[in-house]
Amino acid sequence: MMRRILAWAPLGALAVAAMAPLLLTPYQLTVATYIMLAAIVCTGLVLMTGVAGMVSFGQAAFVGVGAYVTAALSTTFALSPWIGLVAAIASAAVLAALIGLITVRMSGHYLALATLCFCISFYFLVGNAELLGRFNGITGIPPVTVGAIALRSEAAGFALVLGALALVIWWTRRLLASRTGRVLRSLRTGTVIAESFGVDGQRHRLIAFVAAAVTAALSGWLYAHVQRFVNPTPFGVPASIDYLFMTVIGGSGQVWGALLGAALVTTAKQELQGLLQPVFGATTRLDMLVFAALMIVMLHRARRGLWPLLQGLISLHLPAPPIVAGIDLPSGRARPTPGLPVLAASHMRRSFGGLVAVDDVSFDVRAGEILGVLGPNGAGKSTLFNLISGTLPRSSGELSFLGQPLASVGARDMCRRGLARTFQHVKLVPDMSALENVAMGATQRGHCGLAAASLGLDRAEERRLLGWSQHLLARVGLADKAWEAAGSLPLGHQRLVEIARALAADPVLLLLDEPAAGLRANEKTDLARLLLELRADGLAILLVEHDMEFVSELADRLMVMNFGRLIACGQPGEVRANVEVQEAYLGVAA
Amino acid sequence: MTFDIAAVLFQDGVANGAVYVLLATVLVLVFTVTRIVFVPQGDLIAFSALTLAAFEAGHTPGTVWILALGAALALILAGGKAAGERNLAGLASAALWFGAVPAAIVLTALFLVPKEAPLLWKMAVTCALITCLGPILYRLVFEPIAAASPLVLLIAAVAAHFGLSSIGLHVFGAEGVRTPGFAGPPLVVGDLVVTRQTVGVIASSLVLVGLLSLFFRRSLSGKALLAAAHNRRGAELIGVSATAAGRTAFIVAGLIGAISGILIGPMTTLYYDSGFILGLKGFVGAIVGALAIYPLAALGALLVGLVEAFASFWASAYRDVIVFTLITPVLFWRSLASPHVEEEAE
């Protein structure tokens, strides 16, 4: 019941907001319109900064692109504002794609600084362009017309902006809950998760950046036709910083944070000006100092912004969504015959400068077996793991998967071929539910992208992907934890979620990197039972472990590494009796 | 364009470039040690020139109040923390760095710099004021989040810049200043006429870069900085405190910022908010060196100076547009040259 009320709450709020022109003074209505215009930009920033972990110091320039493109088209060329809208969005998208393509491969502060430089260039460019009216700007922009009605009044402008804001928020929330949205949400922790599950992380970073730019351009388009004139002032770096402050202060993690931040900062700014100007003179910008200080304190104390604090304050305990019905999707791959090699490596070698981390290692993993890899610290296990999973290129040697030779492939391609892995240090998206984390692994089993998610064409696929994820969660024994945030689960459960996520990719080979590390005894027993079941299903499992006892009991075969070399390989009994192995582990022959 | 004009532009470019070299060097230093893209470095430069100009005009520079306020805040924060932990050494260090030293400098600036004092003395006090701001900024803005990702640190740096420029407007006013520099008749070398200012700036820049490189190679704290820059955690394990390294880096940043301001003051009119654009120009240079390689960064900074000089001749209104658009090919080149960098979690 509570859920149903909450689901309708935004619509109720929208209806109340639509009444505002009847209640507010014209001045208040204008302020409210500005707040909503800012909130549209901030919603894009939430997507980009809070969700995908990128920062832009140039968002105001994208607003400016939207405003100037439509202003020029609708005055100089006397085109309809609706053509201006398409052109505004297209220009911002192209510009963002260009800036993004150049910088997404590098770490985040380069993109941030590139946007900063873009914003400065844009400001001086439009400020000096004869065609765009230099610093005086463009006046006489026509209002938006719907049919024969021109939206000329303050109330009409308010309604237009309100509609756009509602649309942007609705779209962003829908996007975030989709397959593409899950990938975007994983990017805040880096691109490793996305790449390991067959998704192009850089491309999704670009998508988030372009989406934020397009949202900003929409706000610019609205601004131009509501305000009816543009000049360069509101599109400079200070405005960009304001947008960023609003987003961070409001709470960059959720869409509602954007609205909260825009409202708070806009009103606080006006109040502050009113307080400071009588004391310090009309030119004072000490309000900026207050915001800078507030921003720094927020970064120190509450980096996720005010919205989560507010949520905690009124302790809004949302009842969990209903558990999705599990669906056991049939495997989309041909299963190799048990006993035949899935992965074969011969004479693999990897050196880092003078250090040879993996030296002339040959082995194979067969379908329906568990191969344990043992070795003391620094033996080269992790490097071997990275060579197989495609994270590191090898220096020399051959590797083949399901009989096909692998020239040089990355993690993304290995996942598509049927390899899935877990991480030694758990890599889950902490604020995403366990179910959605598992669904992240199934990304390759779906096809719906941004467009399908926006139009709501992904419902059936989403039901299948989430059902499949729920099935796997049940399989690892966490059916009742589906909607809990992955970061709040105990370590043992997090490792199980990682295994479920790997299984969601429908693999033929499962790479497990120390899955038993940090588990309690009974948890280890459960894990062992699960692995044996998976083996019975015909999966090939490569298990890197420290825990000799755990591996020896499970594995069909063991291989032991020391100083980068393979020193023994065979039945657990034989290997344990091997003198060299005993020396490696105990220092002397027992 | 005649040869004469080109020669003058070239001189201008190299002289401005020499200051950008200092800026880029500091940006690389601060970034490698603390992973902070120190945007407010430009503000320190502008404040330095404004401080010297105030001394010249016989006013008390507003820097004094910024320093007093900042030091008081830092003293409360650092002292409070040390007292809470019953850490006597920390308390003493806070009292020294945020209490005694700033107090001494503020008192000197207030009472011992009459209008008719020699220029060198005014410059020295200016340097002391600005240098002292460095570690205070570090304590107030960055130290509590020293372990955060570069992106969070960058947001903090930009916030700090806006804070500084808003105080700047308050204490210095909106008027621009030019400060006196290396005076005297120009030098004539063959057909070339070179102003003393140009020679002075280039020479000072060279000497400073040389001293910095000596500092890194010869002194213990320089080596500690390099160690902290190379591997923060490793350095901590062998007893190099990351906090101390950060503070040292910011002292160096403050000092070089102060000197840069004195050097560039006579060449361009500086306003309370000139620092931002200035800092970004140094940054464009630093990016050529991927924020890590000093000689490349210096070369990039020099290039920025030259591009700026020639751009202001051909298309003066678009000067900054050209300089900042320069970053696009540079970034593109860096992106091809550097392998994919994995982002840290927030």
Short mmCIF file of C-alpha atoms in Angstrom, two decimals, chain A residues 80-372:
data_model
loop_
_atom_site.label_atom_id
_atom_site.label_comp_id
_atom_site.label_asym_id
_atom_site.label_seq_id
_atom_site.Cartn_x
_atom_site.Cartn_y
_atom_site.Cartn_z
CA SER A 80 10.25 27.58 -35.64
CA PRO A 81 11.52 27.11 -32.04
CA TRP A 82 10.79 23.39 -32.45
CA ILE A 83 13.39 23.18 -35.21
CA GLY A 84 15.60 25.13 -32.82
CA LEU A 85 15.07 22.43 -30.19
CA VAL A 86 16.25 19.67 -32.51
CA ALA A 87 19.23 21.74 -33.63
CA ALA A 88 20.11 22.72 -30.04
CA ILE A 89 20.10 19.13 -28.86
CA ALA A 90 22.02 17.89 -31.89
CA SER A 91 24.72 20.57 -31.55
CA ALA A 92 25.24 19.88 -27.85
CA ALA A 93 25.38 16.14 -28.50
CA VAL A 94 27.98 16.50 -31.25
CA LEU A 95 30.14 18.88 -29.20
CA ALA A 96 29.96 16.66 -26.13
CA ALA A 97 30.77 13.59 -28.19
CA LEU A 98 33.86 15.35 -29.58
CA ILE A 99 35.12 16.48 -26.18
CA GLY A 100 34.21 13.11 -24.72
CA LEU A 101 35.94 11.07 -27.40
CA ILE A 102 39.14 12.93 -26.76
CA THR A 103 39.09 12.61 -22.99
CA VAL A 104 37.06 9.59 -21.83
CA ARG A 105 40.03 7.29 -22.15
CA MET A 106 41.96 9.32 -19.61
CA SER A 107 41.30 9.68 -15.91
CA GLY A 108 38.47 11.89 -14.79
CA HIS A 109 40.21 15.16 -14.02
CA TYR A 110 41.22 15.55 -17.68
CA LEU A 111 37.58 15.52 -18.78
CA ALA A 112 36.74 17.97 -16.00
CA LEU A 113 39.47 20.36 -17.07
CA ALA A 114 38.66 19.98 -20.76
CA THR A 115 35.07 21.02 -20.01
CA LEU A 116 36.41 23.98 -18.04
CA CYS A 117 38.50 25.13 -21.00
CA PHE A 118 35.56 24.53 -23.34
CA CYS A 119 33.39 26.75 -21.15
CA ILE A 120 35.91 29.61 -21.17
CA SER A 121 36.39 29.33 -24.93
CA PHE A 122 32.63 29.27 -25.51
CA TYR A 123 32.11 32.37 -23.38
CA PHE A 124 34.71 34.43 -25.21
CA LEU A 125 33.70 33.03 -28.58
CA VAL A 126 30.04 34.06 -28.37
CA GLY A 127 31.03 37.26 -26.61
CA ASN A 128 33.14 38.29 -29.59
CA ALA A 129 31.10 36.90 -32.46
CA GLU A 130 29.47 39.65 -34.56
CA LEU A 131 26.80 37.24 -35.78
CA LEU A 132 25.72 36.48 -32.21
CA GLY A 133 25.53 40.09 -31.09
CA ARG A 134 28.83 40.08 -29.14
CA PHE A 135 28.41 40.67 -25.40
CA ASN A 136 25.02 42.32 -25.98
CA GLY A 137 23.59 39.03 -27.13
CA ILE A 138 20.47 38.34 -29.18
CA THR A 139 17.09 39.93 -28.45
CA GLY A 140 13.58 39.44 -29.81
CA ILE A 141 13.52 35.66 -29.58
CA PRO A 142 9.99 34.40 -30.30
CA PRO A 143 8.12 32.36 -27.68
CA VAL A 144 7.42 28.67 -28.18
CA THR A 145 4.14 28.04 -29.97
CA VAL A 146 1.94 25.01 -29.52
CA GLY A 147 -0.49 24.86 -32.42
CA ALA A 148 -1.72 28.43 -32.70
CA ILE A 149 -1.02 29.33 -29.05
CA ALA A 150 2.15 31.28 -28.25
CA LEU A 151 3.45 30.54 -24.73
CA ARG A 152 4.11 34.18 -23.94
CA SER A 153 3.01 34.76 -20.33
CA GLU A 154 4.98 33.97 -17.18
CA ALA A 155 2.51 31.25 -16.27
CA ALA A 156 2.84 29.65 -19.71
CA GLY A 157 6.63 29.73 -19.45
CA PHE A 158 6.39 28.17 -16.00
CA ALA A 159 4.14 25.40 -17.31
CA LEU A 160 6.47 24.69 -20.24
CA VAL A 161 9.53 24.41 -17.98
CA LEU A 162 7.63 22.34 -15.43
CA GLY A 163 6.58 19.91 -18.15
CA ALA A 164 10.14 19.63 -19.41
CA LEU A 165 11.51 19.06 -15.91
CA ALA A 166 8.96 16.34 -15.21
CA LEU A 167 9.85 14.69 -18.49
CA VAL A 168 13.61 14.82 -17.77
CA ILE A 169 13.20 13.41 -14.27
CA TRP A 170 10.87 10.67 -15.48
CA TRP A 171 13.27 9.75 -18.28
CA THR A 172 16.35 9.74 -16.02
CA ARG A 173 14.68 7.51 -13.46
CA ARG A 174 13.55 5.11 -16.15
CA LEU A 175 17.03 5.08 -17.69
CA LEU A 176 18.70 4.40 -14.33
CA ALA A 177 16.52 1.35 -13.73
CA SER A 178 17.33 -0.13 -17.14
CA ARG A 179 20.07 -2.38 -18.45
CA THR A 180 22.07 0.61 -19.69
CA GLY A 181 21.43 2.35 -16.37
CA ARG A 182 22.99 -0.50 -14.41
CA VAL A 183 26.13 -0.22 -16.51
CA LEU A 184 26.22 3.54 -15.91
CA ARG A 185 25.83 3.01 -12.19
CA SER A 186 28.77 0.59 -12.19
CA LEU A 187 31.06 3.22 -13.71
CA ARG A 188 31.46 5.18 -10.49
CA THR A 189 33.71 2.37 -9.26
CA GLY A 190 35.70 2.34 -12.51
CA THR A 191 35.26 0.53 -15.79
CA VAL A 192 36.55 -2.86 -14.55
CA ILE A 193 33.14 -4.32 -13.72
CA ALA A 194 31.63 -3.25 -17.04
CA GLU A 195 34.57 -4.56 -19.07
CA SER A 196 34.64 -7.88 -17.20
CA PHE A 197 31.03 -8.47 -18.17
CA GLY A 198 31.39 -7.74 -21.83
CA VAL A 199 30.40 -4.08 -21.83
CA ASP A 200 32.34 -1.18 -23.31
CA GLY A 201 32.87 1.02 -20.24
CA GLN A 202 34.33 3.97 -22.15
CA ARG A 203 31.35 4.02 -24.49
CA HIS A 204 28.99 4.22 -21.55
CA ARG A 205 30.99 7.01 -19.97
CA LEU A 206 30.54 8.84 -23.25
CA ILE A 207 26.79 8.12 -23.19
CA ALA A 208 26.48 9.65 -19.72
CA PHE A 209 28.45 12.73 -20.75
CA VAL A 210 26.43 13.27 -23.92
CA ALA A 211 23.15 12.71 -22.06
CA ALA A 212 24.14 15.37 -19.51
CA ALA A 213 25.06 17.80 -22.32
CA VAL A 214 21.76 17.19 -24.10
CA THR A 215 19.82 17.81 -20.88
CA ALA A 216 21.75 21.06 -20.43
CA ALA A 217 20.96 22.10 -24.00
CA LEU A 218 17.27 21.45 -23.38
CA SER A 219 17.43 23.81 -20.41
CA GLY A 220 19.18 26.37 -22.65
CA TRP A 221 16.47 26.08 -25.28
CA LEU A 222 13.78 26.67 -22.66
CA TYR A 223 15.74 29.58 -21.22
CA ALA A 224 16.04 31.30 -24.60
CA HIS A 225 12.33 31.08 -25.39
CA VAL A 226 11.08 31.88 -21.89
CA GLN A 227 13.50 34.73 -21.25
CA ARG A 228 13.25 35.90 -24.92
CA PHE A 229 16.84 37.19 -25.03
CA VAL A 230 20.27 35.69 -24.46
CA ASN A 231 23.72 37.09 -23.70
CA PRO A 232 26.93 35.28 -22.73
CA THR A 233 26.83 36.07 -18.97
CA PRO A 234 24.80 33.08 -17.71
CA PHE A 235 26.92 30.61 -19.70
CA GLY A 236 30.36 31.23 -18.17
CA VAL A 237 32.41 29.23 -15.73
CA PRO A 238 30.78 30.69 -12.57
CA ALA A 239 27.39 29.40 -13.75
CA SER A 240 28.89 25.99 -14.47
CA ILE A 241 30.29 25.90 -10.98
CA ASP A 242 26.89 26.88 -9.59
CA TYR A 243 25.32 23.90 -11.33
CA LEU A 244 27.97 21.60 -9.94
CA PHE A 245 27.54 23.05 -6.43
CA MET A 246 23.78 22.59 -6.65
CA THR A 247 24.21 18.97 -7.63
CA VAL A 248 26.79 18.14 -4.98
CA ILE A 249 24.97 20.02 -2.22
CA GLY A 250 21.58 18.54 -3.11
CA GLY A 251 22.94 15.03 -3.46
CA SER A 252 24.49 13.83 -6.68
CA GLY A 253 23.39 10.23 -6.21
CA GLN A 254 19.67 10.68 -6.82
CA VAL A 255 17.51 12.62 -9.20
CA TRP A 256 15.68 14.34 -6.34
CA GLY A 257 19.00 15.69 -5.08
CA ALA A 258 19.20 17.81 -8.25
CA LEU A 259 15.85 19.41 -7.54
CA LEU A 260 16.68 19.96 -3.87
CA GLY A 261 20.09 21.46 -4.70
CA ALA A 262 18.74 23.77 -7.40
CA ALA A 263 16.00 25.05 -5.09
CA LEU A 264 18.27 25.47 -2.07
CA VAL A 265 21.16 27.17 -3.84
CA THR A 266 18.99 29.49 -5.95
CA THR A 267 16.92 30.73 -3.01
CA ALA A 268 19.86 30.83 -0.58
CA LYS A 269 21.81 32.89 -3.10
CA GLN A 270 19.08 35.51 -3.33
CA GLU A 271 18.64 35.63 0.43
CA LEU A 272 22.40 35.94 0.95
CA GLN A 273 22.69 38.76 -1.58
CA GLY A 274 19.90 40.54 0.26
CA LEU A 275 21.76 40.10 3.55
CA LEU A 276 25.27 40.90 2.37
CA GLN A 277 24.72 43.79 -0.03
CA PRO A 278 23.52 46.35 2.57
CA VAL A 279 26.60 45.55 4.69
CA PHE A 280 29.36 45.11 2.11
CA GLY A 281 28.10 47.12 -0.86
CA ALA A 282 26.32 46.22 -4.06
CA THR A 283 29.35 44.73 -5.81
CA THR A 284 30.15 42.19 -3.09
CA ARG A 285 30.49 38.58 -4.10
CA LEU A 286 30.98 37.28 -0.58
CA ASP A 287 28.00 35.00 -1.20
CA MET A 288 30.38 33.02 -3.39
CA LEU A 289 32.70 32.60 -0.39
CA VAL A 290 29.81 31.21 1.64
CA PHE A 291 29.01 28.69 -1.09
CA ALA A 292 32.65 27.75 -1.57
CA ALA A 293 33.00 27.14 2.16
CA LEU A 294 29.74 25.16 2.22
CA MET A 295 30.93 23.10 -0.72
CA ILE A 296 34.24 22.30 0.95
CA VAL A 297 32.51 21.33 4.19
CA MET A 298 30.15 19.09 2.19
CA LEU A 299 33.11 17.41 0.50
CA HIS A 300 34.68 16.87 3.93
CA ARG A 301 31.61 15.69 5.79
CA ALA A 302 28.77 14.60 3.50
CA ARG A 303 30.00 13.82 0.04
CA ARG A 304 26.72 12.27 -1.03
CA GLY A 305 24.88 15.53 -0.41
CA LEU A 306 21.85 16.63 1.59
CA TRP A 307 19.20 14.38 0.04
CA PRO A 308 20.46 11.17 1.72
CA LEU A 309 20.72 13.10 5.02
CA LEU A 310 17.17 14.30 4.58
CA GLN A 311 16.03 10.77 3.84
CA GLY A 312 17.76 9.59 7.01
CA LEU A 313 16.20 12.44 9.00
CA ILE A 314 12.62 11.56 8.20
CA SER A 315 13.74 7.90 8.24
CA LEU A 316 11.74 7.01 5.21
CA HIS A 317 11.69 3.23 5.45
CA LEU A 318 10.59 2.16 2.02
CA PRO A 319 9.10 -1.29 2.10
CA ALA A 320 11.22 -3.45 -0.21
CA PRO A 321 9.84 -4.07 -3.70
CA PRO A 322 8.28 -7.50 -4.15
CA ILE A 323 10.73 -10.30 -4.86
CA VAL A 324 10.93 -10.96 -8.59
CA ALA A 325 9.92 -14.46 -9.69
CA GLY A 326 12.99 -16.49 -10.60
CA ILE A 327 13.35 -17.59 -14.22
CA ASP A 328 15.84 -20.26 -15.24
CA LEU A 329 16.90 -19.03 -18.67
CA PRO A 330 18.25 -21.81 -20.87
CA SER A 331 21.93 -21.41 -21.66
CA GLY A 332 22.59 -19.61 -24.91
CA ARG A 333 25.84 -21.46 -25.54
CA ALA A 334 26.76 -24.91 -26.75
CA ARG A 335 28.09 -26.78 -23.69
CA PRO A 336 31.41 -28.50 -24.33
CA THR A 337 31.51 -32.25 -23.67
CA PRO A 338 32.68 -32.98 -20.11
CA GLY A 339 36.37 -33.84 -20.04
CA LEU A 340 37.31 -31.85 -23.12
CA PRO A 341 39.56 -28.80 -22.61
CA VAL A 342 37.80 -25.44 -22.44
CA LEU A 343 40.91 -23.35 -22.03
CA ALA A 344 44.40 -24.44 -23.02
CA ALA A 345 47.58 -22.49 -22.38
CA SER A 346 50.98 -23.40 -23.69
CA HIS A 347 54.30 -21.80 -22.75
CA MET A 348 52.64 -18.67 -21.42
CA ARG A 349 55.00 -15.98 -20.24
CA ARG A 350 54.59 -12.51 -18.84
CA SER A 351 57.33 -10.20 -17.66
CA PHE A 352 57.25 -6.79 -16.03
CA GLY A 353 60.58 -5.20 -16.94
CA GLY A 354 63.16 -7.61 -15.54
CA LEU A 355 60.70 -9.53 -13.39
CA VAL A 356 59.22 -12.64 -14.95
CA ALA A 357 55.90 -13.06 -13.14
CA VAL A 358 54.66 -16.01 -15.20
CA ASP A 359 57.32 -18.16 -16.80
CA ASP A 360 56.62 -20.83 -19.41
CA VAL A 361 53.36 -22.10 -17.94
CA SER A 362 51.30 -24.70 -19.82
CA PHE A 363 48.03 -26.24 -18.62
CA ASP A 364 44.41 -26.79 -19.57
CA VAL A 365 41.05 -26.60 -17.82
CA ARG A 366 38.39 -29.15 -18.83
CA ALA A 367 34.65 -28.95 -18.86
CA GLY A 368 33.15 -30.47 -15.71
CA GLU A 369 36.25 -30.18 -13.58
CA ILE A 370 37.59 -27.92 -10.88
CA LEU A 371 41.22 -27.00 -11.37
CA GLY A 372 42.82 -25.52 -8.27
#
